[in-house]
Coordinates of C-alpha atoms in Angstrom, one line a residue:
X225 CA 0.0 0.0 0.0
X226 CA 1.1 3.6 -0.7
X227 CA 2.0 5.6 2.4
X228 CA -0.9 8.0 1.8
X229 CA -3.5 5.2 2.2
X230 CA -5.8 5.8 5.2
X231 CA -7.9 3.3 7.0
X232 CA -11.1 4.2 8.9
X233 CA -13.8 2.1 10.5
X234 CA -17.6 2.6 10.9
X235 CA -19.6 3.4 14.0
X236 CA -23.3 2.7 13.2
X237 CA -24.9 5.2 15.6
X238 CA -28.2 3.5 15.9
X239 CA -30.6 3.1 18.8
X240 CA -31.7 -0.3 17.6
X241 CA -29.5 -3.2 18.8
X242 CA -28.1 -5.8 16.4
X243 CA -27.2 -3.5 13.5
X244 CA -25.9 -5.7 10.6
X245 CA -25.4 -8.6 12.9
X246 CA -23.8 -6.7 15.8
X247 CA -24.0 -8.2 19.3
X248 CA -27.4 -7.4 20.8
X249 CA -26.9 -5.5 24.1
X250 CA -29.0 -2.9 26.0
X251 CA -26.1 -0.5 26.2
X252 CA -24.9 -0.8 22.6
X253 CA -25.4 2.9 21.9
X254 CA -24.4 4.3 25.3
X255 CA -21.6 6.8 25.6
X256 CA -19.4 4.3 27.4
X257 CA -19.8 1.7 24.6
X258 CA -19.2 4.2 21.8
X259 CA -16.1 5.5 23.7
X260 CA -14.9 1.9 23.9
X261 CA -15.1 1.7 20.1
X262 CA -13.3 5.0 19.5
X263 CA -10.5 4.1 22.0
X264 CA -10.1 0.7 20.5
X265 CA -9.8 2.3 17.1
X266 CA -6.9 4.4 18.4
X267 CA -5.3 1.4 20.1
X268 CA -5.5 -0.8 17.0
X269 CA -4.1 1.4 14.3
X270 CA -7.3 3.0 12.7
X271 CA -7.3 6.6 11.7
X272 CA -10.9 7.2 12.8
X273 CA -14.5 6.2 11.8
X274 CA -17.5 7.1 9.7
X275 CA -20.5 7.8 11.9
X276 CA -23.8 7.0 10.3
X277 CA -26.6 9.5 10.0
X278 CA -30.3 9.6 9.2
X279 CA -33.4 11.1 10.8
X280 CA -34.5 8.8 13.7
X281 CA -30.9 8.1 14.7
X282 CA -28.9 10.0 17.4
X283 CA -27.5 13.3 16.1
X284 CA -24.3 12.5 14.3
X285 CA -22.4 15.7 15.2
X286 CA -23.2 15.4 18.9
X287 CA -21.9 11.8 18.9
X288 CA -18.8 12.8 17.0
X289 CA -18.0 15.7 19.4
X290 CA -18.4 13.4 22.4
X291 CA -16.1 10.7 20.9
X292 CA -13.5 13.3 19.9
X293 CA -13.5 14.7 23.4
X294 CA -12.7 11.3 24.9
X295 CA -9.8 10.5 22.5
X296 CA -6.6 12.0 21.3
X297 CA -6.1 10.9 17.7
X298 CA -9.5 9.5 16.6
X299 CA -10.8 11.4 13.6
X300 CA -14.6 11.3 13.2
X301 CA -16.0 11.3 9.6
X302 CA -19.2 13.1 10.4
X303 CA -22.1 12.4 8.0
X304 CA -24.3 15.4 7.5
X305 CA -27.2 16.4 5.3
X306 CA -27.8 19.7 3.5
X307 CA -31.3 20.9 4.7
X308 CA -30.8 19.4 8.2
X309 CA -28.0 21.9 8.4
X310 CA -27.7 25.4 7.0
X311 CA -24.3 26.1 5.5
X312 CA -23.2 28.8 7.9
X313 CA -24.4 26.9 10.9
X314 CA -22.6 23.8 9.9
X315 CA -19.4 25.6 8.9
X316 CA -19.3 27.2 12.3
X317 CA -20.0 24.0 14.2
X318 CA -17.4 22.1 12.2
X319 CA -14.8 24.8 12.6
X320 CA -15.3 24.9 16.3
X321 CA -14.9 21.1 16.7
X322 CA -11.9 21.2 14.3
X323 CA -10.3 23.9 16.5
X324 CA -11.0 22.0 19.8
X325 CA -9.6 18.7 18.4
X326 CA -6.5 20.1 16.7
X327 CA -7.7 19.4 13.2
X328 CA -9.4 16.0 13.5
X329 CA -12.7 16.7 11.7
X330 CA -13.7 15.0 8.4
X331 CA -17.1 15.4 6.8
X332 CA -19.3 13.1 4.7
X333 CA -22.0 15.0 2.8
X334 CA -25.0 12.8 2.3
X335 CA -27.5 13.8 -0.3
X336 CA -29.7 10.6 -0.4
X337 CA -33.4 10.7 0.4
X338 CA -34.4 10.9 4.1
X339 CA -37.5 11.6 6.2
X340 CA -37.2 15.3 5.2
X341 CA -40.6 16.5 6.5
X342 CA -39.9 15.1 10.0
X343 CA -37.2 17.8 10.5
X344 CA -39.0 20.5 8.5
X345 CA -37.1 20.1 5.2
X346 CA -38.4 19.7 1.7
X347 CA -36.7 19.0 -1.7
X348 CA -37.8 18.8 -5.3
X349 CA -36.5 16.3 -7.9
X350 CA -33.1 14.8 -8.1
X351 CA -31.7 17.7 -10.1
X352 CA -32.8 20.2 -7.5
X353 CA -31.5 18.0 -4.6
X354 CA -28.0 17.8 -6.1
X355 CA -28.0 21.4 -7.1
X356 CA -28.6 22.3 -3.5
X357 CA -25.9 19.9 -2.3
X358 CA -23.4 21.5 -4.7
X359 CA -24.3 24.9 -3.4
X360 CA -24.0 23.8 0.2
X361 CA -20.5 22.3 -0.3
X362 CA -19.2 25.3 -2.2
X363 CA -20.5 27.7 0.4
X364 CA -19.2 25.7 3.3
X365 CA -15.7 25.6 1.8
X366 CA -15.8 29.4 1.2
X367 CA -16.8 30.0 4.8
X368 CA -13.9 28.0 6.0
X369 CA -11.3 29.6 3.7
X370 CA -12.5 33.2 3.2
X371 CA -13.7 36.0 5.4
X372 CA -16.7 38.4 5.1
X373 CA -18.4 36.0 2.6
X374 CA -21.4 37.3 0.8
X375 CA -23.4 35.0 -1.4
X376 CA -26.9 35.0 -2.7
X377 CA -27.7 31.7 -4.4
X378 CA -30.7 29.7 -5.5
X379 CA -30.9 27.7 -2.2
X380 CA -28.7 29.5 0.3
X381 CA -27.4 33.0 1.1
X382 CA -25.2 34.8 3.6
X383 CA -24.0 38.4 4.0
X384 CA -20.6 39.5 5.4
X385 CA -20.2 36.1 7.1
X386 CA -17.0 35.2 8.9
X387 CA -16.8 31.9 10.7
X388 CA -15.1 32.0 14.1
X389 CA -12.8 30.3 15.0
X390 CA -11.0 30.2 11.7
X391 CA -9.9 26.8 10.3
X392 CA -6.1 26.5 10.9
X393 CA -4.1 25.4 7.9
X394 CA -2.1 22.3 8.7
X395 CA 0.4 21.4 5.9
X396 CA -1.6 20.7 2.8
X397 CA -4.9 20.6 4.8
X398 CA -6.7 23.9 4.3
X399 CA -10.0 22.6 5.8
X400 CA -11.7 19.3 6.8
X401 CA -12.0 17.0 3.8
X402 CA -15.5 16.8 2.2
X403 CA -16.3 13.2 1.4
X404 CA -19.2 12.5 -0.9
X405 CA -21.0 9.5 -2.5
X406 CA -23.5 8.9 -5.3
X407 CA -23.5 7.1 -8.7
X408 CA -26.1 9.0 -10.6
X409 CA -25.0 11.5 -13.3
X410 CA -26.2 14.4 -11.1
X411 CA -24.2 13.1 -8.2
X412 CA -21.0 12.6 -10.2
X413 CA -21.2 16.2 -11.5
X414 CA -21.2 17.4 -7.9
X415 CA -18.3 15.1 -6.9
X416 CA -16.3 16.2 -9.9
X417 CA -16.4 19.8 -9.0
X418 CA -17.0 20.1 -5.2
X419 CA -15.9 16.9 -3.3
X420 CA -12.5 16.2 -1.9
X421 CA -13.0 12.5 -1.7
X422 CA -15.5 10.4 -3.8
X423 CA -16.6 7.3 -1.8
X424 CA -17.5 4.1 -3.7
X425 CA -19.4 1.1 -2.3
X426 CA -18.0 -2.4 -2.9
X427 CA -18.3 -2.8 -6.6
X428 CA -16.1 -5.1 -8.7
X429 CA -12.7 -3.7 -9.7
X430 CA -13.8 -3.1 -13.3
X431 CA -16.7 -1.0 -12.2
X432 CA -14.5 1.1 -9.8
X433 CA -11.9 1.6 -12.6
X434 CA -14.6 2.8 -14.9
X435 CA -16.0 5.2 -12.4
X436 CA -12.6 6.7 -11.5
X437 CA -11.9 7.3 -15.2
X438 CA -15.2 8.9 -15.7
X439 CA -14.9 11.2 -12.7
X440 CA -11.4 12.3 -13.7
X441 CA -12.7 13.1 -17.2
X442 CA -15.7 14.9 -15.8
X443 CA -13.4 17.0 -13.5
X444 CA -11.5 18.2 -16.6
X445 CA -14.7 18.8 -18.6
X446 CA -16.2 20.9 -15.8
X447 CA -13.0 22.8 -15.1
X448 CA -12.6 21.7 -11.5
X449 CA -10.6 24.4 -9.6
X450 CA -9.8 22.3 -6.5
X451 CA -6.9 19.9 -5.9
X452 CA -7.4 16.6 -7.7
X453 CA -10.4 14.5 -6.6
X454 CA -9.4 11.6 -4.3
X455 CA -11.2 8.2 -4.1
X456 CA -12.4 6.0 -1.2
X457 CA -14.0 2.6 -0.7
X458 CA -16.7 1.9 1.9
X459 CA -17.1 -1.9 2.2
X460 CA -17.6 -4.8 4.7
X461 CA -14.5 -6.9 5.2
X462 CA -15.1 -10.3 6.8
X463 CA -11.7 -11.5 8.0
X464 CA -11.0 -14.8 9.7
X465 CA -7.8 -16.8 10.5
X466 CA -8.2 -19.0 7.4
X467 CA -9.9 -18.6 4.0
X468 CA -12.1 -21.6 4.8
X469 CA -13.3 -20.3 8.1
X470 CA -14.1 -16.9 6.6
X471 CA -16.3 -18.4 3.9
X472 CA -18.0 -20.7 6.4
X473 CA -18.8 -17.7 8.6
X474 CA -19.9 -15.5 5.7
X475 CA -22.3 -18.2 4.4
X476 CA -23.7 -18.7 7.9
X477 CA -24.3 -14.9 8.3
X478 CA -26.2 -14.8 5.0
X479 CA -28.3 -17.8 6.0
X480 CA -29.3 -15.9 9.2
X481 CA -30.1 -12.8 7.1
X482 CA -32.3 -14.9 4.9
X483 CA -34.2 -16.4 7.9
X484 CA -34.9 -12.9 9.2
X485 CA -35.7 -11.3 5.9
X486 CA -32.8 -8.9 6.4
X487 CA -34.0 -7.5 9.7
X488 CA -31.4 -5.1 11.1
X489 CA -29.5 -5.0 7.8
X490 CA -31.8 -3.1 5.5
X491 CA -31.4 0.6 6.5
X492 CA -30.7 1.5 2.8
X493 CA -33.8 -0.1 1.3
X494 CA -36.2 2.7 2.1
X495 CA -35.3 4.6 -1.1
X496 CA -33.0 2.8 -3.6
X497 CA -30.6 5.2 -5.2
X498 CA -28.7 4.6 -8.4
X499 CA -25.5 3.4 -6.6
X500 CA -27.4 1.1 -4.3
X501 CA -29.3 -0.4 -7.2
X502 CA -26.0 -1.2 -8.9
X503 CA -25.0 -3.1 -5.8
X504 CA -28.2 -5.0 -5.6
X505 CA -27.9 -6.0 -9.2
X506 CA -24.4 -7.5 -8.9
X507 CA -25.5 -10.9 -7.6
X508 CA -27.1 -11.5 -11.1
X509 CA -23.5 -11.9 -12.3
X510 CA -22.6 -14.4 -9.6
X511 CA -22.4 -14.8 -5.8
X512 CA -18.6 -14.2 -5.9
X513 CA -17.0 -11.7 -8.2
X514 CA -13.3 -10.9 -8.7
X515 CA -11.4 -13.0 -6.2
X516 CA -13.6 -12.7 -3.1
X517 CA -16.3 -10.1 -3.5
X518 CA -19.4 -11.7 -2.0
X519 CA -22.6 -10.4 -3.5
X520 CA -25.1 -12.8 -1.9
X521 CA -25.8 -10.5 1.1
X522 CA -27.6 -8.1 -1.3
X523 CA -30.1 -10.8 -2.1
X524 CA -31.2 -11.2 1.5
X525 CA -31.3 -7.8 3.0
X526 CA -27.8 -6.3 2.9
X527 CA -27.8 -2.6 2.1
X528 CA -25.2 0.1 1.6
X529 CA -21.8 -1.2 2.6
X530 CA -23.5 -4.4 3.8
X531 CA -24.5 -5.4 0.3
X532 CA -21.2 -6.8 -0.8
X533 CA -18.4 -8.2 1.4
X534 CA -14.7 -8.9 0.8
X535 CA -14.3 -12.4 2.4
X536 CA -11.2 -14.3 3.4
X537 CA -8.1 -14.5 5.5
X538 CA -6.3 -11.3 6.3
X539 CA -3.9 -12.0 3.4
X540 CA -6.9 -12.6 1.1
X541 CA -8.6 -9.4 2.0
X542 CA -5.4 -7.4 2.0
X543 CA -4.6 -8.6 -1.5
X544 CA -8.0 -7.5 -2.7
X545 CA -7.7 -4.1 -1.1
X546 CA -4.4 -3.6 -2.7
X547 CA -6.0 -4.1 -6.1
X548 CA -8.5 -1.3 -5.3
X549 CA -5.6 0.9 -4.1
X550 CA -3.8 0.2 -7.4
X551 CA -6.8 1.8 -9.2
X552 CA -6.4 5.0 -7.2
X553 CA -8.3 4.3 -3.9
X554 CA -6.5 5.9 -1.0
X555 CA -9.3 6.2 1.6
X556 CA -10.7 2.9 3.0
X557 CA -13.7 2.7 5.4
X558 CA -14.0 -0.9 6.5
X559 CA -16.3 -2.7 9.0
X560 CA -17.7 -6.1 10.1
X561 CA -19.7 -7.2 13.1
X562 CA -19.5 -7.6 16.0
X563 CA -18.0 -4.1 15.5
X564 CA -15.8 -3.9 18.6
X565 CA -14.3 -7.3 18.3
X566 CA -13.6 -6.7 14.6
X567 CA -12.0 -3.4 15.3
X568 CA -9.4 -5.4 17.3
X569 CA -9.2 -8.4 15.0
X570 CA -8.8 -6.5 11.8
X571 CA -6.6 -3.9 13.4
X572 CA -4.2 -6.6 14.5
X573 CA -4.4 -8.9 11.5
X574 CA -5.3 -6.9 8.5
X575 CA -3.8 -3.4 8.9
X576 CA -0.2 -4.6 9.4
X577 CA -0.4 -6.4 6.0
X578 CA -1.7 -3.2 4.4
X579 CA 1.1 -1.1 5.8
X580 CA 3.9 -3.6 5.2

């Protein structure tokens, strides 16, 4: 792996126990339990973790702030939604947390459909939704890097706005990285011009190669005026001591999913976006693609990063992740359940192979 590759985990941030096969416990979402996860990530070599979002789940920014306060190196990748936040409010909150943590904030902009009316938001069609997201990202970046910002756009506006405290420049880092996902044409146009990191779900290598090439071409076509777009992979990694044990456990997990009709796994099925549908369709090409990309979970309830899994020994999975890295992926957001045990296992067994 290149030295610039970064490895993050995932903290589900869900009041319902048993998320994607996690251990069912009454205190699974308590501050003490979440702090155990964040501290284990620090101790076992992870850079930080993506924290999930969605109306009806605990507020992501509050959770991120609490975990950052209880750690020293943990970097929260905070998932946020335009509309739930106004640009200036968010820019100020993120700048404050970035200041308090010494530059540990990362941001994942989520533009997928949510229960908008529950928090007083509304959106039009897909084109309008992504136009608003593009405006949100551009304005937040300006508020972080400029002073006395005035802007009157189609969706947002500010007048003589200066965010305090100012974001401190740290080497090449001018502000928190903006991660973004989405596979539709509208989403890719936003990523090509406004994102710092485009996150992909676990597609086969050929699909990721094609999307990277398309996004690079689109960045040139749309005259991107930011540093080159970076790329990331969000995927489940099921690692065991041997290849045979990994596949036995993977098949057993899928069998349990099938029995329960995907209960606890299907948090991405409410509204199927273009990228999610691509994942659901992969099993039509086979239950195992490339070397060890397991697509069967998508048939029985797996959604998002739980739709496809990389399965095998630590060496097997490391080899597959290197192939994604060779395509240009430098940001990896991995996970498996039970989350806390797998933070330790994969931190001890997988990460050393990726850094060797």
